[in-house]
mmCIF file of C-alpha atoms in Angstrom:
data_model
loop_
_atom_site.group_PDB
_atom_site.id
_atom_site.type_symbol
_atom_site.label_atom_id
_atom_site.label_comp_id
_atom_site.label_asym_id
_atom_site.label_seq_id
_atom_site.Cartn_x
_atom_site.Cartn_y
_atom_site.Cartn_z
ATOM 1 C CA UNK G 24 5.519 205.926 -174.453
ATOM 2 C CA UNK G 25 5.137 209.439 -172.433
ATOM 3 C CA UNK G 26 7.692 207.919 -170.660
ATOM 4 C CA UNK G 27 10.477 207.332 -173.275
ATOM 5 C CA UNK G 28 9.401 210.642 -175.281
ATOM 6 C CA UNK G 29 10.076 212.698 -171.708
ATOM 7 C CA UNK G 30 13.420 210.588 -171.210
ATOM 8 C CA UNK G 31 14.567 211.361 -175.124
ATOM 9 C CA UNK G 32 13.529 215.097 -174.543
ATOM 10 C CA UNK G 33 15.675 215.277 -171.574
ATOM 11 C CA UNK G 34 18.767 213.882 -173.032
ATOM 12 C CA UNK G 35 18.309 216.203 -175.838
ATOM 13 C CA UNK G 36 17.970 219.074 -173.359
ATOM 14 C CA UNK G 37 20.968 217.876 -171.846
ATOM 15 C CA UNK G 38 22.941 217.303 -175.147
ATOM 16 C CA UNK G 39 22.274 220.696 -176.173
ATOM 17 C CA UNK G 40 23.533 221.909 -173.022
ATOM 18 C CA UNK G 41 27.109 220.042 -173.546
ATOM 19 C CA UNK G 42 27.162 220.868 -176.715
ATOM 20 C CA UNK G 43 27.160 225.080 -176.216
ATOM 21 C CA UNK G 44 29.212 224.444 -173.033
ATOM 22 C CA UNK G 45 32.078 222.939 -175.251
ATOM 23 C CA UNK G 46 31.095 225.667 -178.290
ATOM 24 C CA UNK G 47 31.509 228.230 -175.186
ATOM 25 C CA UNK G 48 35.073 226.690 -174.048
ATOM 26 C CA UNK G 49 36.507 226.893 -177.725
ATOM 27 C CA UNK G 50 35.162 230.281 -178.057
ATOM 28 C CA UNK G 51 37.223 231.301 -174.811
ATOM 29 C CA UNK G 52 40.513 229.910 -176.216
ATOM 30 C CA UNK G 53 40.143 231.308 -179.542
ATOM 31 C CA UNK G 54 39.595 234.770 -177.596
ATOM 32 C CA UNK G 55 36.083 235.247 -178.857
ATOM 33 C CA UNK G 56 34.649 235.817 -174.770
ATOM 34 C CA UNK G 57 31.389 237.336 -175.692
ATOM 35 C CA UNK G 58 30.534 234.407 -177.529
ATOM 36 C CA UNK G 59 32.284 232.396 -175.082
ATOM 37 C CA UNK G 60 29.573 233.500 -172.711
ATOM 38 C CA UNK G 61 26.806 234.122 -174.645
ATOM 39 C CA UNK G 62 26.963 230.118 -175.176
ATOM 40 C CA UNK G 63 27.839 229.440 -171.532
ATOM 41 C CA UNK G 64 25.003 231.027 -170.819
ATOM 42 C CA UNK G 65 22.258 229.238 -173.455
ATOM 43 C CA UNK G 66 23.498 226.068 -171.442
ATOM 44 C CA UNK G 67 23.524 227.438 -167.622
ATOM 45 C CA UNK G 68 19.648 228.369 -168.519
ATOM 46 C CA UNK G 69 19.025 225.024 -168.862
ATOM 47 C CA UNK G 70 20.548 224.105 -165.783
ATOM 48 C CA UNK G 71 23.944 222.209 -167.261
ATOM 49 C CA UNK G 72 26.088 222.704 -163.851
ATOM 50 C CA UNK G 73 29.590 223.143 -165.858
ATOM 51 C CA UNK G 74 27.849 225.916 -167.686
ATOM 52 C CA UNK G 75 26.353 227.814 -164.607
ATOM 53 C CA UNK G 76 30.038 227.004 -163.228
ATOM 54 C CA UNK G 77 31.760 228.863 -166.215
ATOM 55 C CA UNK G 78 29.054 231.784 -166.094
ATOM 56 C CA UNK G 79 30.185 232.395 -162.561
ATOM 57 C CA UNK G 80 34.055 232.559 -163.478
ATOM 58 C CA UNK G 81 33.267 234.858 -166.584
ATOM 59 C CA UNK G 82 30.951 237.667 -163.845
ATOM 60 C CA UNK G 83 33.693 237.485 -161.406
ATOM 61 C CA UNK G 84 36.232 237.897 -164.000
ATOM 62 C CA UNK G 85 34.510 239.950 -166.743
ATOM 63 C CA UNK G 86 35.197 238.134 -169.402
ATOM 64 C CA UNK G 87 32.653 238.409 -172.280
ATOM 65 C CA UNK G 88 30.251 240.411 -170.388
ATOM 66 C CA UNK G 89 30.231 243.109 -167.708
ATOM 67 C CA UNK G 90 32.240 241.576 -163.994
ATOM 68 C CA UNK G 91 29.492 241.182 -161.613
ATOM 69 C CA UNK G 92 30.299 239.827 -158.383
ATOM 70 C CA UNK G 93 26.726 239.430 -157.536
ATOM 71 C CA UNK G 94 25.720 237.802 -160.427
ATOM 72 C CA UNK G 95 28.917 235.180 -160.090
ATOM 73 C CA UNK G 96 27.925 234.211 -156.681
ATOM 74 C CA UNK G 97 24.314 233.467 -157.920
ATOM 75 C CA UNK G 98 25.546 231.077 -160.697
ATOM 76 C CA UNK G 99 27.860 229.604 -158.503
ATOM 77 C CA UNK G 100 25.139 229.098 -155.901
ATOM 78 C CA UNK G 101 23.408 227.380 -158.844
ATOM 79 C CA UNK G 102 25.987 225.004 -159.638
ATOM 80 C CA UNK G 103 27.057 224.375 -156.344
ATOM 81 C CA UNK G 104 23.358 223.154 -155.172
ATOM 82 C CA UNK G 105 24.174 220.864 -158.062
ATOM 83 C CA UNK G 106 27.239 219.682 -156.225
ATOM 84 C CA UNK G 107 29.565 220.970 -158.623
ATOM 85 C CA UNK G 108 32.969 220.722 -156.194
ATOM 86 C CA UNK G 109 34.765 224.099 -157.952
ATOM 87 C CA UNK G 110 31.375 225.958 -157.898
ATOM 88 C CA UNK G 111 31.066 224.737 -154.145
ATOM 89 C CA UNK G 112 34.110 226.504 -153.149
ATOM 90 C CA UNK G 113 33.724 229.840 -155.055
ATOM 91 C CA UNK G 114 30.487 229.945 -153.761
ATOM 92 C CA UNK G 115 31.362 229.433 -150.154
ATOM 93 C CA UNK G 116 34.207 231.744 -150.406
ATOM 94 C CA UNK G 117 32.101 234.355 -151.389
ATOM 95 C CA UNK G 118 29.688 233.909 -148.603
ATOM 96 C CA UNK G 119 32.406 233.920 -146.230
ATOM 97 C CA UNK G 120 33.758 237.215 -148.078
ATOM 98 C CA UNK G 121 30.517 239.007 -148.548
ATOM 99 C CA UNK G 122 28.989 238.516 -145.186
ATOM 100 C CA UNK G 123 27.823 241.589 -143.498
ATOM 101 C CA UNK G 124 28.999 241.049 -139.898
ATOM 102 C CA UNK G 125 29.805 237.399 -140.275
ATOM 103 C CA UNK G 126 25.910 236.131 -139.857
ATOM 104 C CA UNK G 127 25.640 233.271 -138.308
ATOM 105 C CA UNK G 128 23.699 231.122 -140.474
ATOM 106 C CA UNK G 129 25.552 232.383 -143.947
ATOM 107 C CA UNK G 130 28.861 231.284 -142.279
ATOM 108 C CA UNK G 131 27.224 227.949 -141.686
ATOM 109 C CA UNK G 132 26.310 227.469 -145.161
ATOM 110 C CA UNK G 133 29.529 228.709 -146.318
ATOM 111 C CA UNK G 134 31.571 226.626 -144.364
ATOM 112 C CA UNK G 135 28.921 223.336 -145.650
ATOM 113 C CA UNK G 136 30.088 224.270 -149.007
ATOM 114 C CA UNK G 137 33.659 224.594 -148.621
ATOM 115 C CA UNK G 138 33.606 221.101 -146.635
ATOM 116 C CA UNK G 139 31.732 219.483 -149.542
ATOM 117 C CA UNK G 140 34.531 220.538 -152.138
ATOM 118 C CA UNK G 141 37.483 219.688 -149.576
ATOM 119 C CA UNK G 142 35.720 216.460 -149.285
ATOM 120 C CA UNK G 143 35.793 216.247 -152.998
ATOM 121 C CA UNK G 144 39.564 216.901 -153.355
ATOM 122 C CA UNK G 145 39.278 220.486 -154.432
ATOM 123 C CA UNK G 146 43.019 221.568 -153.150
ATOM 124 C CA UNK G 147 41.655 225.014 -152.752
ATOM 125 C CA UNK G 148 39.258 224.562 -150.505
ATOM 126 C CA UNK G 149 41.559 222.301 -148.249
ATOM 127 C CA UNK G 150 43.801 225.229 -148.030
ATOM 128 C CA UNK G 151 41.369 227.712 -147.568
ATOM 129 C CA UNK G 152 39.643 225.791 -145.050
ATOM 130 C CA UNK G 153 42.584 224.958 -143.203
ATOM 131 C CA UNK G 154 44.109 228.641 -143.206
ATOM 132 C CA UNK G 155 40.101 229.526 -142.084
ATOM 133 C CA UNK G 156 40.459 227.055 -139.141
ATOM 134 C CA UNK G 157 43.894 228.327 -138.136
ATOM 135 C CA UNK G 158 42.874 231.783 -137.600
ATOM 136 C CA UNK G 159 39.399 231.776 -137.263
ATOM 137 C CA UNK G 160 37.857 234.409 -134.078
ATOM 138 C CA UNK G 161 37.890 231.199 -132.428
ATOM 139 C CA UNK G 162 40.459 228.803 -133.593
ATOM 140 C CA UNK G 163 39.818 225.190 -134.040
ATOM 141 C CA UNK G 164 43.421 223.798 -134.778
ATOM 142 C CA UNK G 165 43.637 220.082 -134.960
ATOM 143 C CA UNK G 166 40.733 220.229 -137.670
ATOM 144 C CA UNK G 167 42.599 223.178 -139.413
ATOM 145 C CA UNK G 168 46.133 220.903 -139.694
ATOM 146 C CA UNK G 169 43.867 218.396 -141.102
ATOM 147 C CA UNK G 170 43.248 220.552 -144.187
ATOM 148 C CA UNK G 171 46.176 221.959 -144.392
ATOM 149 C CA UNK G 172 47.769 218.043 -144.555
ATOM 150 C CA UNK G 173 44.951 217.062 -147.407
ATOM 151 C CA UNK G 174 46.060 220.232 -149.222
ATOM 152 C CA UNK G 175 50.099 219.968 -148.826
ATOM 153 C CA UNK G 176 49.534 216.131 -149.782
ATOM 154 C CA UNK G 177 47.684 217.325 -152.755
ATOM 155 C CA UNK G 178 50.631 218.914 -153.900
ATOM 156 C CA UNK G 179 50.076 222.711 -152.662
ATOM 157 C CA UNK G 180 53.762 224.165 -151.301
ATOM 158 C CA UNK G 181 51.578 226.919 -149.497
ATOM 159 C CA UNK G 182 49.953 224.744 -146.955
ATOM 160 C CA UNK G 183 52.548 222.244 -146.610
ATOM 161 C CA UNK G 184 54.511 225.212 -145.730
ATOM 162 C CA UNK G 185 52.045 226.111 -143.049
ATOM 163 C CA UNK G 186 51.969 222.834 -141.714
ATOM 164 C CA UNK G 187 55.602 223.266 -141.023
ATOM 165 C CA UNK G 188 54.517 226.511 -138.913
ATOM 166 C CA UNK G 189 51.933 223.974 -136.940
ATOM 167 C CA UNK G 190 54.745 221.761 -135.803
ATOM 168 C CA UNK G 191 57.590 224.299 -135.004
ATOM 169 C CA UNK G 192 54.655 226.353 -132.778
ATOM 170 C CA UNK G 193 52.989 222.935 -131.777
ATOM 171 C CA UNK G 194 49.237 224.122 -133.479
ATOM 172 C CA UNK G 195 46.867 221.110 -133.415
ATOM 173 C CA UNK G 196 50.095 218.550 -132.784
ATOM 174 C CA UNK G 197 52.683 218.277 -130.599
ATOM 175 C CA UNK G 198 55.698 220.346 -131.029
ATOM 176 C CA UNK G 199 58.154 218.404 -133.309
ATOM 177 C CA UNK G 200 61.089 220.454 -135.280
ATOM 178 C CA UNK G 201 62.947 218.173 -136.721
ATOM 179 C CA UNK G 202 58.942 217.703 -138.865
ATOM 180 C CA UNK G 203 58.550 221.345 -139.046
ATOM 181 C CA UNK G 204 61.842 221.551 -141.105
ATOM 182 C CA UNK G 205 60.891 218.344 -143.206
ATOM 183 C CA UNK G 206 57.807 220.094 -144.356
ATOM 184 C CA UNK G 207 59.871 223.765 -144.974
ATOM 185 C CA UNK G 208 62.202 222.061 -146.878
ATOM 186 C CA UNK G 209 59.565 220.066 -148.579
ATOM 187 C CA UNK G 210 57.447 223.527 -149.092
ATOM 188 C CA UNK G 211 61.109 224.981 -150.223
ATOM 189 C CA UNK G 212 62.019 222.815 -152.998
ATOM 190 C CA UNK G 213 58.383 223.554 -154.739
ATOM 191 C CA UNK G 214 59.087 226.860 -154.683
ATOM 192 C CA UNK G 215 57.368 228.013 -151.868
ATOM 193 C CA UNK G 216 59.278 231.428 -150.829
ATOM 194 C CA UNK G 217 58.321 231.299 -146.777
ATOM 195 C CA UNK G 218 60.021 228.337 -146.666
ATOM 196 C CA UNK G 219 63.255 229.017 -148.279
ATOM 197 C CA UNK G 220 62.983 232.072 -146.275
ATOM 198 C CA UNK G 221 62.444 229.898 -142.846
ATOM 199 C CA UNK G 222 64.836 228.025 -144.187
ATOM 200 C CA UNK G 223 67.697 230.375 -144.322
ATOM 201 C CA UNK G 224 66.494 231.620 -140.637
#
């Protein structure tokens, strides 16, 4: 019986917590952000991931309640430990964007975060990682062209654009133009404006 009454409780918990999440989202789109947040918040206190997620975007933004970059990276820290993928690359961003002098072990655990949304098909985090890997102090190429390819596959003109760069300047693969310009014209017709400019070059 303790059993079942602590399972029910939890469920309710976690109920609750879906319940202001999707209160918070409506309040958002019907422009009302500081309740938008106040109910984010209710929900990220009891540990709902989405809701610690949405906490984060509305401190880095500053919507419905002061921006605090801080403060975002905490609940996105939150989130992400609960292996939300979006929440995993924020946070890991920030790490990588906040470091004081690039320490060693906060670039580890940045880069372990960004690797665990790529992994989950967050396109943002292939092409961040990818650009990362590219021109990192010490560049590790073939595994940067691998992002960028997951990314550009995943539909983002950006990276497939600096794919194209990879195999006109042979980074990571062999030199190939004839790919290069199948990937800037690819890049070009989504709009991307290197492209069309390496295009016209």
């Amino acid at each position: 019986l303790e059993e079942a009454a602590f399972q029910l409780q939890q469920i309710f918990r976690m109920d609750i917590s879906i319940a202001l999440n999707i209160l918070g989202i409506e309040s958002m789109r019907a422009g009302h952000c500081r309740t938008g947040f106040t109910c984010f918040k209710l929900a990220a206190d009891r540990g709902y991931s989405k809701a610690q997620f949405n906490v984060g975007l509305c401190y880095e933004h500053g919507r419905g309640t002061e921006k605090d970059l801080e403060k975002a990276a905490l609940y996105y820290c939150h989130a992400a430990s609960s292996c939300h993928p979006m929440a995993q690359y924020r946070y890991g961003r920030y790490l990588l964007q906040h470091s004081p002098g690039q320490q060693w072990d906060r670039l580890q655990r940045a880069l372990t975060f960004l690797e665990r949304a790529a992994t989950a098909g967050i396109t943002e985090a292939q092409a961040y990682l990818g650009v990362f890997y590219m021109r990192g102090l010490q560049p590790q190429e073939k595994r940067g062209l691998k992002y960028l390819l997951l990314a550009a596959n995943s539909g983002d003109a950006q990276s497939r654009y600096h794919v194209g760069v990879c195999y006109e300047q042979g980074l990571g693969v062999q030199q190939n133009l004839a790919e290069a310009l199948r990937h800037y014209r690819e890049a070009a017709a989504a709009g991307n404006r290197h492209a069309q400019e390496r295009l016209r070059l």
